[in-house]
JSON list of C-alpha atoms in Angstrom, two decimals:
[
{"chain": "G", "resi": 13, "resn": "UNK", "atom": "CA", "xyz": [18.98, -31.33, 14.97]},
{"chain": "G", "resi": 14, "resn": "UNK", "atom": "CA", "xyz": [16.62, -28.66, 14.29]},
{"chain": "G", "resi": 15, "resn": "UNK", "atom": "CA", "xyz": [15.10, -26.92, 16.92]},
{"chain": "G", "resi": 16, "resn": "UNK", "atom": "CA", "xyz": [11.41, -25.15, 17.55]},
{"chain": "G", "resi": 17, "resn": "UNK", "atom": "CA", "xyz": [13.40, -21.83, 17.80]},
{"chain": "G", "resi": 18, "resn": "UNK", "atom": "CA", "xyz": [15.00, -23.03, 14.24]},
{"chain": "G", "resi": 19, "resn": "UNK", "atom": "CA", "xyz": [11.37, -23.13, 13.08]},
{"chain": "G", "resi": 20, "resn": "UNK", "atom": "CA", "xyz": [9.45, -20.07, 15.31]},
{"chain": "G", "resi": 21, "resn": "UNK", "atom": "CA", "xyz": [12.44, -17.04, 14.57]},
{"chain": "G", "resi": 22, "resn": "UNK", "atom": "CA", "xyz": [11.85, -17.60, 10.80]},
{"chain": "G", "resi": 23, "resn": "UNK", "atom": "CA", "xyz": [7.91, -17.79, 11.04]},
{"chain": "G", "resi": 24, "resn": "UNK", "atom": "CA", "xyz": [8.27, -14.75, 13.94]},
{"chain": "G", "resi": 25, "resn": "UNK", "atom": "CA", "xyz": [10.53, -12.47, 11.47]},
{"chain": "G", "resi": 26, "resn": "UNK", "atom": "CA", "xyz": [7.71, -12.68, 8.91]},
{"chain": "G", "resi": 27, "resn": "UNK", "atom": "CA", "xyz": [4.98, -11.96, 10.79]},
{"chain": "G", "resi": 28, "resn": "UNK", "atom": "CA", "xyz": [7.17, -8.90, 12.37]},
{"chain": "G", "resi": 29, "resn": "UNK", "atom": "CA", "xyz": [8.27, -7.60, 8.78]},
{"chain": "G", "resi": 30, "resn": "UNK", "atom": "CA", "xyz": [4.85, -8.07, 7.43]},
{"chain": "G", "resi": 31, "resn": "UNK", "atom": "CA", "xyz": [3.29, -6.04, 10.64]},
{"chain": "G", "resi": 32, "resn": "UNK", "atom": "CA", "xyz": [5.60, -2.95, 10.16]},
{"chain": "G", "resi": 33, "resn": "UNK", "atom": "CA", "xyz": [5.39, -2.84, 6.82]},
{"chain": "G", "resi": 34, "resn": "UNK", "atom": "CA", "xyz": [1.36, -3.04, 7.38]},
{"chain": "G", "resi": 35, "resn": "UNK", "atom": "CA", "xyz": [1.91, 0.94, 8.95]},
{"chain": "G", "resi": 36, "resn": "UNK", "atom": "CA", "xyz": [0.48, 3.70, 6.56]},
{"chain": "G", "resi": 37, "resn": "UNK", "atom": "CA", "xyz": [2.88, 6.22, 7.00]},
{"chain": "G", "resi": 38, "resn": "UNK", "atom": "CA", "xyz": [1.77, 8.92, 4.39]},
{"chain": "G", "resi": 39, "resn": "UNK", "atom": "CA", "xyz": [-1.96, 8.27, 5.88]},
{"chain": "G", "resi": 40, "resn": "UNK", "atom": "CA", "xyz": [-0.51, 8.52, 9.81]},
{"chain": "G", "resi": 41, "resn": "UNK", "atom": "CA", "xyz": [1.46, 11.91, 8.65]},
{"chain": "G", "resi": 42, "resn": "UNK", "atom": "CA", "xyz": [-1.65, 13.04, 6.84]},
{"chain": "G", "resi": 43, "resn": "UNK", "atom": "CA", "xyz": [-3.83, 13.17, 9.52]},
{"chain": "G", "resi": 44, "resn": "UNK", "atom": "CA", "xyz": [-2.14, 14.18, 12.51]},
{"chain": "G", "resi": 45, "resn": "UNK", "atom": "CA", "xyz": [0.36, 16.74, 10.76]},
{"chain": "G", "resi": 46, "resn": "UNK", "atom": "CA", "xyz": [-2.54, 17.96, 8.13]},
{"chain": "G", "resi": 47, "resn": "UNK", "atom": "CA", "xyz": [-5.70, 16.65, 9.49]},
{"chain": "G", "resi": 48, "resn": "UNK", "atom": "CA", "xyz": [-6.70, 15.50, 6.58]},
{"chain": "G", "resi": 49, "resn": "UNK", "atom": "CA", "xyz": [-6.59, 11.90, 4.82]},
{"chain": "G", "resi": 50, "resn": "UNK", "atom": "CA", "xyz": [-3.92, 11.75, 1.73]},
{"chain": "G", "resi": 51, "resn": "UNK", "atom": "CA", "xyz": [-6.45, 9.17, 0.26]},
{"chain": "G", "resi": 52, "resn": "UNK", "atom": "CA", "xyz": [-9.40, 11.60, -0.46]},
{"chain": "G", "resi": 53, "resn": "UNK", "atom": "CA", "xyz": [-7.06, 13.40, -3.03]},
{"chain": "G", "resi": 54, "resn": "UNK", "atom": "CA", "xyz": [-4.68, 13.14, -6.04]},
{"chain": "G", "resi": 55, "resn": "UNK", "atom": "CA", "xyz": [-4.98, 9.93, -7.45]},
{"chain": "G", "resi": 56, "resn": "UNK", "atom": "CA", "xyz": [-6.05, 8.04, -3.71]},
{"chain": "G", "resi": 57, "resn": "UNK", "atom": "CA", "xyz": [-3.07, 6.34, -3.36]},
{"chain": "G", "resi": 58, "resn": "UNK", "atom": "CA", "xyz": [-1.63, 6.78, -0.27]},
{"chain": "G", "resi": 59, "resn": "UNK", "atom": "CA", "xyz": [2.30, 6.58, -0.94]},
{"chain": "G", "resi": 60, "resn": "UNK", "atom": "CA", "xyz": [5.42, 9.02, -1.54]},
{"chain": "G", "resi": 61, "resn": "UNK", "atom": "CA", "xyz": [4.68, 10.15, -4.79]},
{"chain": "G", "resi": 62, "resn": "UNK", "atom": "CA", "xyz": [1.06, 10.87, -3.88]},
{"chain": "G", "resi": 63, "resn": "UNK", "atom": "CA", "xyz": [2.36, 12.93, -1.40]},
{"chain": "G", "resi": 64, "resn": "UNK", "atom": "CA", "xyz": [5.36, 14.87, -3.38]},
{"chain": "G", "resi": 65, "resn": "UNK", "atom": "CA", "xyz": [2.20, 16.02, -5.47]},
{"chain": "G", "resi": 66, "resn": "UNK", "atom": "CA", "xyz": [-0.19, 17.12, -3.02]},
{"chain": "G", "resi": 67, "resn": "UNK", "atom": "CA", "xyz": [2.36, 18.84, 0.15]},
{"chain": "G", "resi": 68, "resn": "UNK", "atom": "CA", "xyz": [5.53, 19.13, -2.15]},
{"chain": "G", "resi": 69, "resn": "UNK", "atom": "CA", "xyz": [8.84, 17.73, -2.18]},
{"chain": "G", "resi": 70, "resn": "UNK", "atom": "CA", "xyz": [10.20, 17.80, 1.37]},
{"chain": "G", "resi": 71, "resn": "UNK", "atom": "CA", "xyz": [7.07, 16.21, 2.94]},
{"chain": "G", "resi": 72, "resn": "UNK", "atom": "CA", "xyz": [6.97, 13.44, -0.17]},
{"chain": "G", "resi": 73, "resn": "UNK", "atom": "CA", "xyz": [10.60, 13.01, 0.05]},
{"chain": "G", "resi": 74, "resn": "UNK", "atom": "CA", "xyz": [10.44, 12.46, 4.29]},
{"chain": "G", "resi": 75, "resn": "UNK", "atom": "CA", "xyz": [7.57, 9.79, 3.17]},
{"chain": "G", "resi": 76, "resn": "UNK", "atom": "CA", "xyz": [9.28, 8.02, 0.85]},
{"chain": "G", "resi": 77, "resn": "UNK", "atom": "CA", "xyz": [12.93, 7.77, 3.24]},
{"chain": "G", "resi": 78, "resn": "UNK", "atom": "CA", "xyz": [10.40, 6.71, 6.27]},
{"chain": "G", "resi": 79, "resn": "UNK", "atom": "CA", "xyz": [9.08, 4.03, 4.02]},
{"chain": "G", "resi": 80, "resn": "UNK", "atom": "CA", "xyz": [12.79, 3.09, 2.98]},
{"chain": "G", "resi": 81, "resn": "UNK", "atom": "CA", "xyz": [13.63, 3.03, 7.25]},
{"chain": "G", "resi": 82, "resn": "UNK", "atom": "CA", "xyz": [10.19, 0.89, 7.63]},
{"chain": "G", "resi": 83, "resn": "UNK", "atom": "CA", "xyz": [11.13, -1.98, 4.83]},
{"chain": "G", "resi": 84, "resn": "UNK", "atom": "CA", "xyz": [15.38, -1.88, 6.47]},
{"chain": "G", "resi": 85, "resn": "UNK", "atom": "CA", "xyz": [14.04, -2.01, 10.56]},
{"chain": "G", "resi": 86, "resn": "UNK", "atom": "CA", "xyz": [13.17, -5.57, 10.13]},
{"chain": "G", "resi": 87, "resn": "UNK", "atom": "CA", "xyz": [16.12, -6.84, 8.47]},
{"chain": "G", "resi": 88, "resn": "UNK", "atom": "CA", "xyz": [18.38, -4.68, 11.06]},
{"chain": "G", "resi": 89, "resn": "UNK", "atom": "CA", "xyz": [16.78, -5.54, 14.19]},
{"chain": "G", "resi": 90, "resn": "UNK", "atom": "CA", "xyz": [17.16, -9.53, 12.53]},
{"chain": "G", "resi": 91, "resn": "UNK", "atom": "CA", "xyz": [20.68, -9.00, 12.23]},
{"chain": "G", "resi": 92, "resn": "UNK", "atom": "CA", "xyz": [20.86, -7.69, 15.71]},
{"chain": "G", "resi": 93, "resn": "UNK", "atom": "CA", "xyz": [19.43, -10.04, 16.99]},
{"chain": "G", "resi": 94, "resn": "UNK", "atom": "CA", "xyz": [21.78, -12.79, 16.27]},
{"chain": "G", "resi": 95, "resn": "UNK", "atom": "CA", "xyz": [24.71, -10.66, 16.86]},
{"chain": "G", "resi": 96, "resn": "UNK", "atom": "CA", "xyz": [24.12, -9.91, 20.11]},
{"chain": "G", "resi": 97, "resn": "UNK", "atom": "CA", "xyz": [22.64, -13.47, 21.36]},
{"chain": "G", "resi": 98, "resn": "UNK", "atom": "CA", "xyz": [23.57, -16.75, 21.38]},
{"chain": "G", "resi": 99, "resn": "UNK", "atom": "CA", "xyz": [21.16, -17.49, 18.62]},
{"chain": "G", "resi": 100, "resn": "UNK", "atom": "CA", "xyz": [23.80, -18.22, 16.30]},
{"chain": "G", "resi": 101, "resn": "UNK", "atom": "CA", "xyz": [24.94, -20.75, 18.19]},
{"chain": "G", "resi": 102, "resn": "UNK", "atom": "CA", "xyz": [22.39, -23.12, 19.17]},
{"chain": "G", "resi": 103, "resn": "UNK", "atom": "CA", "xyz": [20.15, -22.63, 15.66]},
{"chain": "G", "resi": 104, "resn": "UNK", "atom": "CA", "xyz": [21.05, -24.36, 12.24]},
{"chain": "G", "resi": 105, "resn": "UNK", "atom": "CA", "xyz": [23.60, -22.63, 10.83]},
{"chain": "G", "resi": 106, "resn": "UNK", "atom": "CA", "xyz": [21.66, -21.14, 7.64]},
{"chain": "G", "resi": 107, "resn": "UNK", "atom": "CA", "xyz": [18.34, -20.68, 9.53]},
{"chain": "G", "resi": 108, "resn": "UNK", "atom": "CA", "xyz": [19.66, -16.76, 11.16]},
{"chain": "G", "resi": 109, "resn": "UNK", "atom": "CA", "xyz": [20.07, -16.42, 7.57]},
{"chain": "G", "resi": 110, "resn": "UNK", "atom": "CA", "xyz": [16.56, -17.57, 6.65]},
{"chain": "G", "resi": 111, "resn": "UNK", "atom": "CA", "xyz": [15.40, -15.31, 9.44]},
{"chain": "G", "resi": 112, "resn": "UNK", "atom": "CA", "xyz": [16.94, -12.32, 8.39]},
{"chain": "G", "resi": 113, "resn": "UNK", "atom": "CA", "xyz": [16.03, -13.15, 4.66]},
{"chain": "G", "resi": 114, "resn": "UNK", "atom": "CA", "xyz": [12.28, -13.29, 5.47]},
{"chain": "G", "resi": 115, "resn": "UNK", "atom": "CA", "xyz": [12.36, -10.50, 7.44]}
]
């Protein structure tokens, strides 16, 4: 029998994933580290390599590992989740998968 929780923790992971992954990084960085906006220079795009080219390799590098950290939190804190509740056993057994594969 499938649940609402076997339908809302898939739908919930998405929206989650998709809000984190919403964060500008580069442009947060940029303007409280450098007060300026990383989109007004190079070629406007506001991403690692962007970055590498207009502060150098250390602050592009840090960029480019935060936006590695922001793409894994999701999935992590997914997998978390139904380790250390009792999700897993009251949901469909392949919907925690679903979950953490959306996320």
């Amino acid at each position: 029998m499938i649940t609402y929780l076997d339908v809302l923790l898939p739908i919930v992971s998405f929206v989650v994933a998709y809000l984190i992954g919403s964060i500008p990084i580069s442009v947060i960085i940029g303007k409280i580290v450098y007060k300026q906006d990383i989109r007004e220079y190079g070629s406007k795009n506001p991403g690692g390599t962007n970055a590498t080219r207009l502060r150098g390799k250390k602050v592009g590098f840090s960029i480019i590992l935060l936006d590695i950290l922001k793409a894994a939190l999701p999935v992590w804190t997914a997998i978390l989740i139904f380790r250390l509740t009792n999700l897993k056993d009251i949901m469909v057994p392949d919907s925690n998968a679903w979950a953490i594969w959306i996320a």
